[in-house]
Coordinates of C-alpha atoms in Angstrom, one line a residue:
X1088 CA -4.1 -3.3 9.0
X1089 CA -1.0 -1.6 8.3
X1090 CA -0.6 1.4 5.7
X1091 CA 2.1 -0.2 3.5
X1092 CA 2.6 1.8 -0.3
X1093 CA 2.4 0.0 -3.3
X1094 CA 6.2 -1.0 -3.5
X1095 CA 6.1 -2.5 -0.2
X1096 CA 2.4 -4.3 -1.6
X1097 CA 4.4 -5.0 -4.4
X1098 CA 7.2 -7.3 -3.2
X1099 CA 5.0 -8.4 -0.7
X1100 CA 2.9 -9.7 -2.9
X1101 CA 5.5 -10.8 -5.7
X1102 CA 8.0 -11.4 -4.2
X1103 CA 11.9 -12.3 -5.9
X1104 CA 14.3 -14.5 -4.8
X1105 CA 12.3 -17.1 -2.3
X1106 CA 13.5 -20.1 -1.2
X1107 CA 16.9 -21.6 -0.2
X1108 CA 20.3 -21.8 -2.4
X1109 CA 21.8 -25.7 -2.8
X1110 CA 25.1 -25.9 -1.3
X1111 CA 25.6 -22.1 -0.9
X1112 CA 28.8 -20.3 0.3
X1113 CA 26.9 -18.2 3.4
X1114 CA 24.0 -19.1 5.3
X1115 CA 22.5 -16.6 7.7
X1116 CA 19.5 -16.8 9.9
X1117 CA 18.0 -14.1 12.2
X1118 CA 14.8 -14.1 15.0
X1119 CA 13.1 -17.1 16.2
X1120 CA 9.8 -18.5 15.8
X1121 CA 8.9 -17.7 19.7
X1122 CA 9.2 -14.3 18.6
X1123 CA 7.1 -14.1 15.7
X1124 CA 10.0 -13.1 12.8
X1125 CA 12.6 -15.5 11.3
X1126 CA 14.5 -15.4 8.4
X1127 CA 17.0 -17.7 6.7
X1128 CA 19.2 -16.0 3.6
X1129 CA 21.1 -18.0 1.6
X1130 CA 24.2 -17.1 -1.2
X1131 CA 26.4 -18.1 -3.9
X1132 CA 29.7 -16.2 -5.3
X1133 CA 30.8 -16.2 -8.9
X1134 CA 34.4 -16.8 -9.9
X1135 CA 35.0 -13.2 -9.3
X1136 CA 33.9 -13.1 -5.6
X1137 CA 30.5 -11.5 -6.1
X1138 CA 26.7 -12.5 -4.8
X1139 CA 26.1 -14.5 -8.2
X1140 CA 22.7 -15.5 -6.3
X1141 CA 21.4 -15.2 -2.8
X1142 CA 17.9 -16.3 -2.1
X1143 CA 15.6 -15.9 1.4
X1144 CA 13.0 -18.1 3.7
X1145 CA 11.0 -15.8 6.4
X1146 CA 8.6 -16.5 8.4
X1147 CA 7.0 -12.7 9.2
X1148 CA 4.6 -10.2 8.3
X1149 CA 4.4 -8.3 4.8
X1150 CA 7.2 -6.1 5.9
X1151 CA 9.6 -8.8 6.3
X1152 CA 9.2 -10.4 3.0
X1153 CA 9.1 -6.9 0.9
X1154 CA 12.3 -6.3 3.3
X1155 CA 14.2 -9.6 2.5
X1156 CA 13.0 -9.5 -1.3
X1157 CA 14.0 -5.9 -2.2
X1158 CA 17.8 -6.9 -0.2
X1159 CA 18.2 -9.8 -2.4
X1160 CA 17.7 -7.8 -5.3
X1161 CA 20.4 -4.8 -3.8
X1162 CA 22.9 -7.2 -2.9
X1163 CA 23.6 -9.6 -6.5
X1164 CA 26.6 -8.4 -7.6
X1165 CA 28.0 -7.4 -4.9
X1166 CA 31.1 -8.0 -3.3
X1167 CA 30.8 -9.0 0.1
X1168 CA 32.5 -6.1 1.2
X1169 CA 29.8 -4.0 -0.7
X1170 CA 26.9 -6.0 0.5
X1171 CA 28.3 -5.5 3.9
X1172 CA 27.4 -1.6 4.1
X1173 CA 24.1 -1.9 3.7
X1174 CA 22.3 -0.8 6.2
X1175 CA 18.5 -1.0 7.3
X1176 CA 17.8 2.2 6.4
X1177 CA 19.2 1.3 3.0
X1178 CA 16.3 -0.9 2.8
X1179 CA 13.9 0.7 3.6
X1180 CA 14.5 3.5 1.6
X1181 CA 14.6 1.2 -1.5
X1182 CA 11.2 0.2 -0.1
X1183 CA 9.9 4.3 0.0
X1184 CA 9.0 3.3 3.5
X1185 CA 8.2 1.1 6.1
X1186 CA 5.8 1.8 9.2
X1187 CA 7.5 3.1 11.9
X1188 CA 6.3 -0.3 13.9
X1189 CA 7.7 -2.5 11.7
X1190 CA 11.2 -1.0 11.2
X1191 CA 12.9 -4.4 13.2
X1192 CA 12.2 -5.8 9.7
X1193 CA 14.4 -4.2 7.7
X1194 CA 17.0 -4.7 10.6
X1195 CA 16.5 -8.6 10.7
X1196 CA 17.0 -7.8 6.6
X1197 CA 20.0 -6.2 7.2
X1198 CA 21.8 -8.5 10.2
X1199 CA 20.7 -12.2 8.2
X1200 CA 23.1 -11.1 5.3
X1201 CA 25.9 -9.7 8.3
X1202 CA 25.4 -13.4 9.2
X1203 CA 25.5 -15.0 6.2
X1204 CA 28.7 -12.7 5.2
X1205 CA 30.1 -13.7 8.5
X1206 CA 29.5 -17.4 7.9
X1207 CA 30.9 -17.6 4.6
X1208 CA 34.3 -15.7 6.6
X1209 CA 34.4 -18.2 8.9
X1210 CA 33.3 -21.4 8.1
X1211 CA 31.0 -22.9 5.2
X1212 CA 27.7 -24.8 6.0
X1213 CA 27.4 -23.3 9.5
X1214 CA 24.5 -20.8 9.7
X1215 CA 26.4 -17.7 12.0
X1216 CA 23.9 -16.5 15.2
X1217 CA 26.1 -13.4 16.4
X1218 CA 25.8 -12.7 20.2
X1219 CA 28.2 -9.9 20.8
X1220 CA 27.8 -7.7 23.8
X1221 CA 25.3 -8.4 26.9
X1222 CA 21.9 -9.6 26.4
X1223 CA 19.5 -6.8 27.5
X1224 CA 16.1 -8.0 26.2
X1225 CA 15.9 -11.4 27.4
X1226 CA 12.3 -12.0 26.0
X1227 CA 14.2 -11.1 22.6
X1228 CA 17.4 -11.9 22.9
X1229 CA 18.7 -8.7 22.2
X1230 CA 22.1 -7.4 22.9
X1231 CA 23.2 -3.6 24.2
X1232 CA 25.5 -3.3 21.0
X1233 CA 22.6 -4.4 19.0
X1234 CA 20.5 -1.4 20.4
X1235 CA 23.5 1.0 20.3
X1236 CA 23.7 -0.4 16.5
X1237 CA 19.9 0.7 15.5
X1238 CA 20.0 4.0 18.1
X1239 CA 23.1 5.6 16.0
X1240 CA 22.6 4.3 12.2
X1241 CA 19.0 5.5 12.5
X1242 CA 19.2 8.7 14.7
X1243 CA 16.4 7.3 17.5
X1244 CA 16.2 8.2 20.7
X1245 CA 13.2 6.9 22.4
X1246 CA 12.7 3.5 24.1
X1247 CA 9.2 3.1 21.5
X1248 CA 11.8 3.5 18.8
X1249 CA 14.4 1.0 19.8
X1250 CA 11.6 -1.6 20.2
X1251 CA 10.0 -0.6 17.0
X1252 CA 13.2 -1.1 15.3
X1253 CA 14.8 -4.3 17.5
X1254 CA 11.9 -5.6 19.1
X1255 CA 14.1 -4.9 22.7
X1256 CA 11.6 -3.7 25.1
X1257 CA 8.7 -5.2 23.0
X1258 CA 8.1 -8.4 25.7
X1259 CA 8.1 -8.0 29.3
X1260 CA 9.4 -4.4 29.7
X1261 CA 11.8 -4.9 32.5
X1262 CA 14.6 -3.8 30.2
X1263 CA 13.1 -0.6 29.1
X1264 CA 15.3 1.5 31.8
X1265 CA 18.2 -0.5 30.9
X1266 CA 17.0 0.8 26.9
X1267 CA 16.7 3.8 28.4
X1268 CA 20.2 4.3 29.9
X1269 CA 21.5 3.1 26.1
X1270 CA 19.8 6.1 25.0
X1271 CA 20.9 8.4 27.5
X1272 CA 24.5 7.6 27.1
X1273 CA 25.0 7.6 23.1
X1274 CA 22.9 10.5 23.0
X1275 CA 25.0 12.6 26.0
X1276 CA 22.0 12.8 28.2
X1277 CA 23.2 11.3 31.0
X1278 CA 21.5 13.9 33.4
X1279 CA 17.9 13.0 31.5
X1280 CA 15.5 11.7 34.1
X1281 CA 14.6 8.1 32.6
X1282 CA 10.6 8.7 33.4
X1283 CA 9.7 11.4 30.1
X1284 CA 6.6 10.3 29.5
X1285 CA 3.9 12.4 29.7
X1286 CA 1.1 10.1 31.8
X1287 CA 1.2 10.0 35.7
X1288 CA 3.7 8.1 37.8
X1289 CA 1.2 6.7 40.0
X1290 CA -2.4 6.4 38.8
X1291 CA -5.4 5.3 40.9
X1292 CA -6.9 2.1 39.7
X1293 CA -9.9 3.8 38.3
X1294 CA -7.1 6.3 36.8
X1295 CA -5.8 4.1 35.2
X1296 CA -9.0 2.4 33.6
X1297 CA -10.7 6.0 32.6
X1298 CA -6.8 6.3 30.7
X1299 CA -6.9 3.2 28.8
X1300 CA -10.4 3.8 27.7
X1301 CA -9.7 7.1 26.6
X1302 CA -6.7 5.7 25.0
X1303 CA -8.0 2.9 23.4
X1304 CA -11.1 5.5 22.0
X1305 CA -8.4 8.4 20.7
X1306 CA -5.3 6.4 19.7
X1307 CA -6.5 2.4 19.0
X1308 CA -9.9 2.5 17.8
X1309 CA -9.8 4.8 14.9
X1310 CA -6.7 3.1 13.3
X1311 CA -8.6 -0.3 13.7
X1312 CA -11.9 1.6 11.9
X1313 CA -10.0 2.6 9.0
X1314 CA -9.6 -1.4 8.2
X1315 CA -13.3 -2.4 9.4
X1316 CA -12.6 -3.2 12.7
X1317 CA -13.0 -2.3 16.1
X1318 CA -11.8 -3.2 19.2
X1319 CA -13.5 -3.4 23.1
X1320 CA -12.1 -3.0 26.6
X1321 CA -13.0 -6.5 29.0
X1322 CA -11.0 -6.4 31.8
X1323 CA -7.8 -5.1 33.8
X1324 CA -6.2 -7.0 36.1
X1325 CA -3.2 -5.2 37.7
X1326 CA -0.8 -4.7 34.6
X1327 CA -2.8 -7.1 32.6
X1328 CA -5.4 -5.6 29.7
X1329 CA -7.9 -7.6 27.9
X1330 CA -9.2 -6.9 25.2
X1331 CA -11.5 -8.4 22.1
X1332 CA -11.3 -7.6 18.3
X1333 CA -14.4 -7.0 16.2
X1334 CA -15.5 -7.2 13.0
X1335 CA -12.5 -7.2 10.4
X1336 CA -9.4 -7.5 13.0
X1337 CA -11.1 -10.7 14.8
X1338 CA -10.3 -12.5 11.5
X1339 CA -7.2 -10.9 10.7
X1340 CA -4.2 -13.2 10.6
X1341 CA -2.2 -10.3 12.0
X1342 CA -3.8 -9.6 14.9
X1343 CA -0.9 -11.2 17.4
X1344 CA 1.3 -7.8 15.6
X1345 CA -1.6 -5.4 15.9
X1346 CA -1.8 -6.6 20.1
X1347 CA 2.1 -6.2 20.3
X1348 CA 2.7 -3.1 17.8
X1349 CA -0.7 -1.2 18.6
X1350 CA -2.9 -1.6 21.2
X1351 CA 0.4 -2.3 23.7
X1352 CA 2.6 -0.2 22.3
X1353 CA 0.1 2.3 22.5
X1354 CA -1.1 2.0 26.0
X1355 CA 2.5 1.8 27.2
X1356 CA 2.7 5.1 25.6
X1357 CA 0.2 6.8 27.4
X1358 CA -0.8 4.7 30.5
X1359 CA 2.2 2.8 32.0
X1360 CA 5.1 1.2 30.4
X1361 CA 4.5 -2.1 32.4
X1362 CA 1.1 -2.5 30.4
X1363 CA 0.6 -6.3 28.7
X1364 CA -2.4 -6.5 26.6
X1365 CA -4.0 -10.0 25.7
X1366 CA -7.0 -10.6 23.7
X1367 CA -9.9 -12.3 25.1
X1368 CA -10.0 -16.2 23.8
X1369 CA -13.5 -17.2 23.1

């Protein structure tokens, strides 16, 4: 489904350091199940104060395994203080690349071994969950100095971005002005009108369908071809668009991503940001 290069394919597929350290000195965990990503990291310090081991448990896609694996192998050695300036985008250059959609993996990456550092400061056997700042994305539970965090160390400055890189924005969409007035204010655009998007306002309801089937046709479909799928318009009901996978992507044990990170994300694009896309159960 998603163009990954052969590094990424490579700790993906082989990946070092799995599984979960005995008695370690930090213990960091970041996501949830409920929303799809989770990962547990683990460590051990040498007599000289430096990651002697450090191992990881995800549950997530290929990204967040080749993301967790290729930290691991950055971080041994490290003092904390080291390990503690890498960034995401650390990652995924080590990686050669990530696809844009999948960028919150390198972040989870990134903020489990923050936690874990930050558990081993303040208390051992206590797995860290920092909440600083307001909670913004309440379908993700993501704070506004968690976006400002991923807006300034990676240069964004679209809402798309901030959910490609956060997941904020990614659920219901009610925070995506909220997102937006992040944006505005880090970036000095406070006079920016929040609405930049380049489809209507206000869209007739046939509008609206003759746009998602043109965007489903130019933007969705051929990305979906390129793997042996397809994908078909059923119904839309208000905000709500139902779809159905064929041929490969019906079987693909990805497809919960590729309705989140493509078809939505897409149609929020260019139809209306309040767009939620499920797939037709059989």
């Amino acid at each position: 489904m998603w163009d990954y290069n052969p590094k990424v394919m490579e700790y993906f597929l082989y990946p070092k350091n799995v599984g979960e350290i005995e008695n370690p000195d930090g213990v960091g965990e970041e996501g949830s199940l409920a929303c799809g990503d989770m990962l547990k990291l683990t460590f051990k310090l040498d007599k000289d104060g430096r990651i002697a081991d450090v191992k990881f448990k995800t549950f997530g896609c290929a990204s967040a395994i080749a993301s967790s694996s290729v930290m691991t192998e950055m971080v041994k050695g490290l003092t904390l203080d080291e390990a503690e300036k890498i960034t995401n985008k650390d990652i995924v250059d080590k990686l050669g690349g990530l696809p844009e959609q999948k960028m919150h993996c390198s972040v989870m990456g990134m903020e489990a071994l923050h936690a874990a550092i930050a558990n081993y400061r303040t208390g051992k056997g206590k797995p860290t969950k920092k909440a600083e700042g307001k909670i913004v994305c309440t379908c993700f539970g993501v704070t506004d100095k968690e976006i400002e965090k991923v807006i300034i160390e990676n240069d964004i400055d679209t809402v798309e971005q901030v959910t490609n890189y956060c997941k904020a924005g990614g659920g219901c969409g009610s925070c995506r002005g909220e997102i937006q007035q992040i944006i505005d204010r880090i970036c000095g655009k406070k006079d920016k009108v929040t609405e930049t998007h380049t489809h209507p306002k206000k869209l007739t309801n046939l509008q609206k369908i003759q746009l998602i089937q043109r965007t489903i046709a130019e933007q969705v479909r051929p990305l979906l071809k390129t793997h042996g799928g397809d994908i078909d318009l059923i119904d839309v009901e208000g905000s709500k668009v139902i779809v159905a996978f064929r041929g490969m992507c019906s079987q693909c044990p990805t497809a919960e991503f590729t309705i989140k990170d493509v078809v939505e994300a897409r149609l929020r694009e260019f139809v209306s940001e309040d767009i939620i896309v499920e797939e037709q159960i059989v």
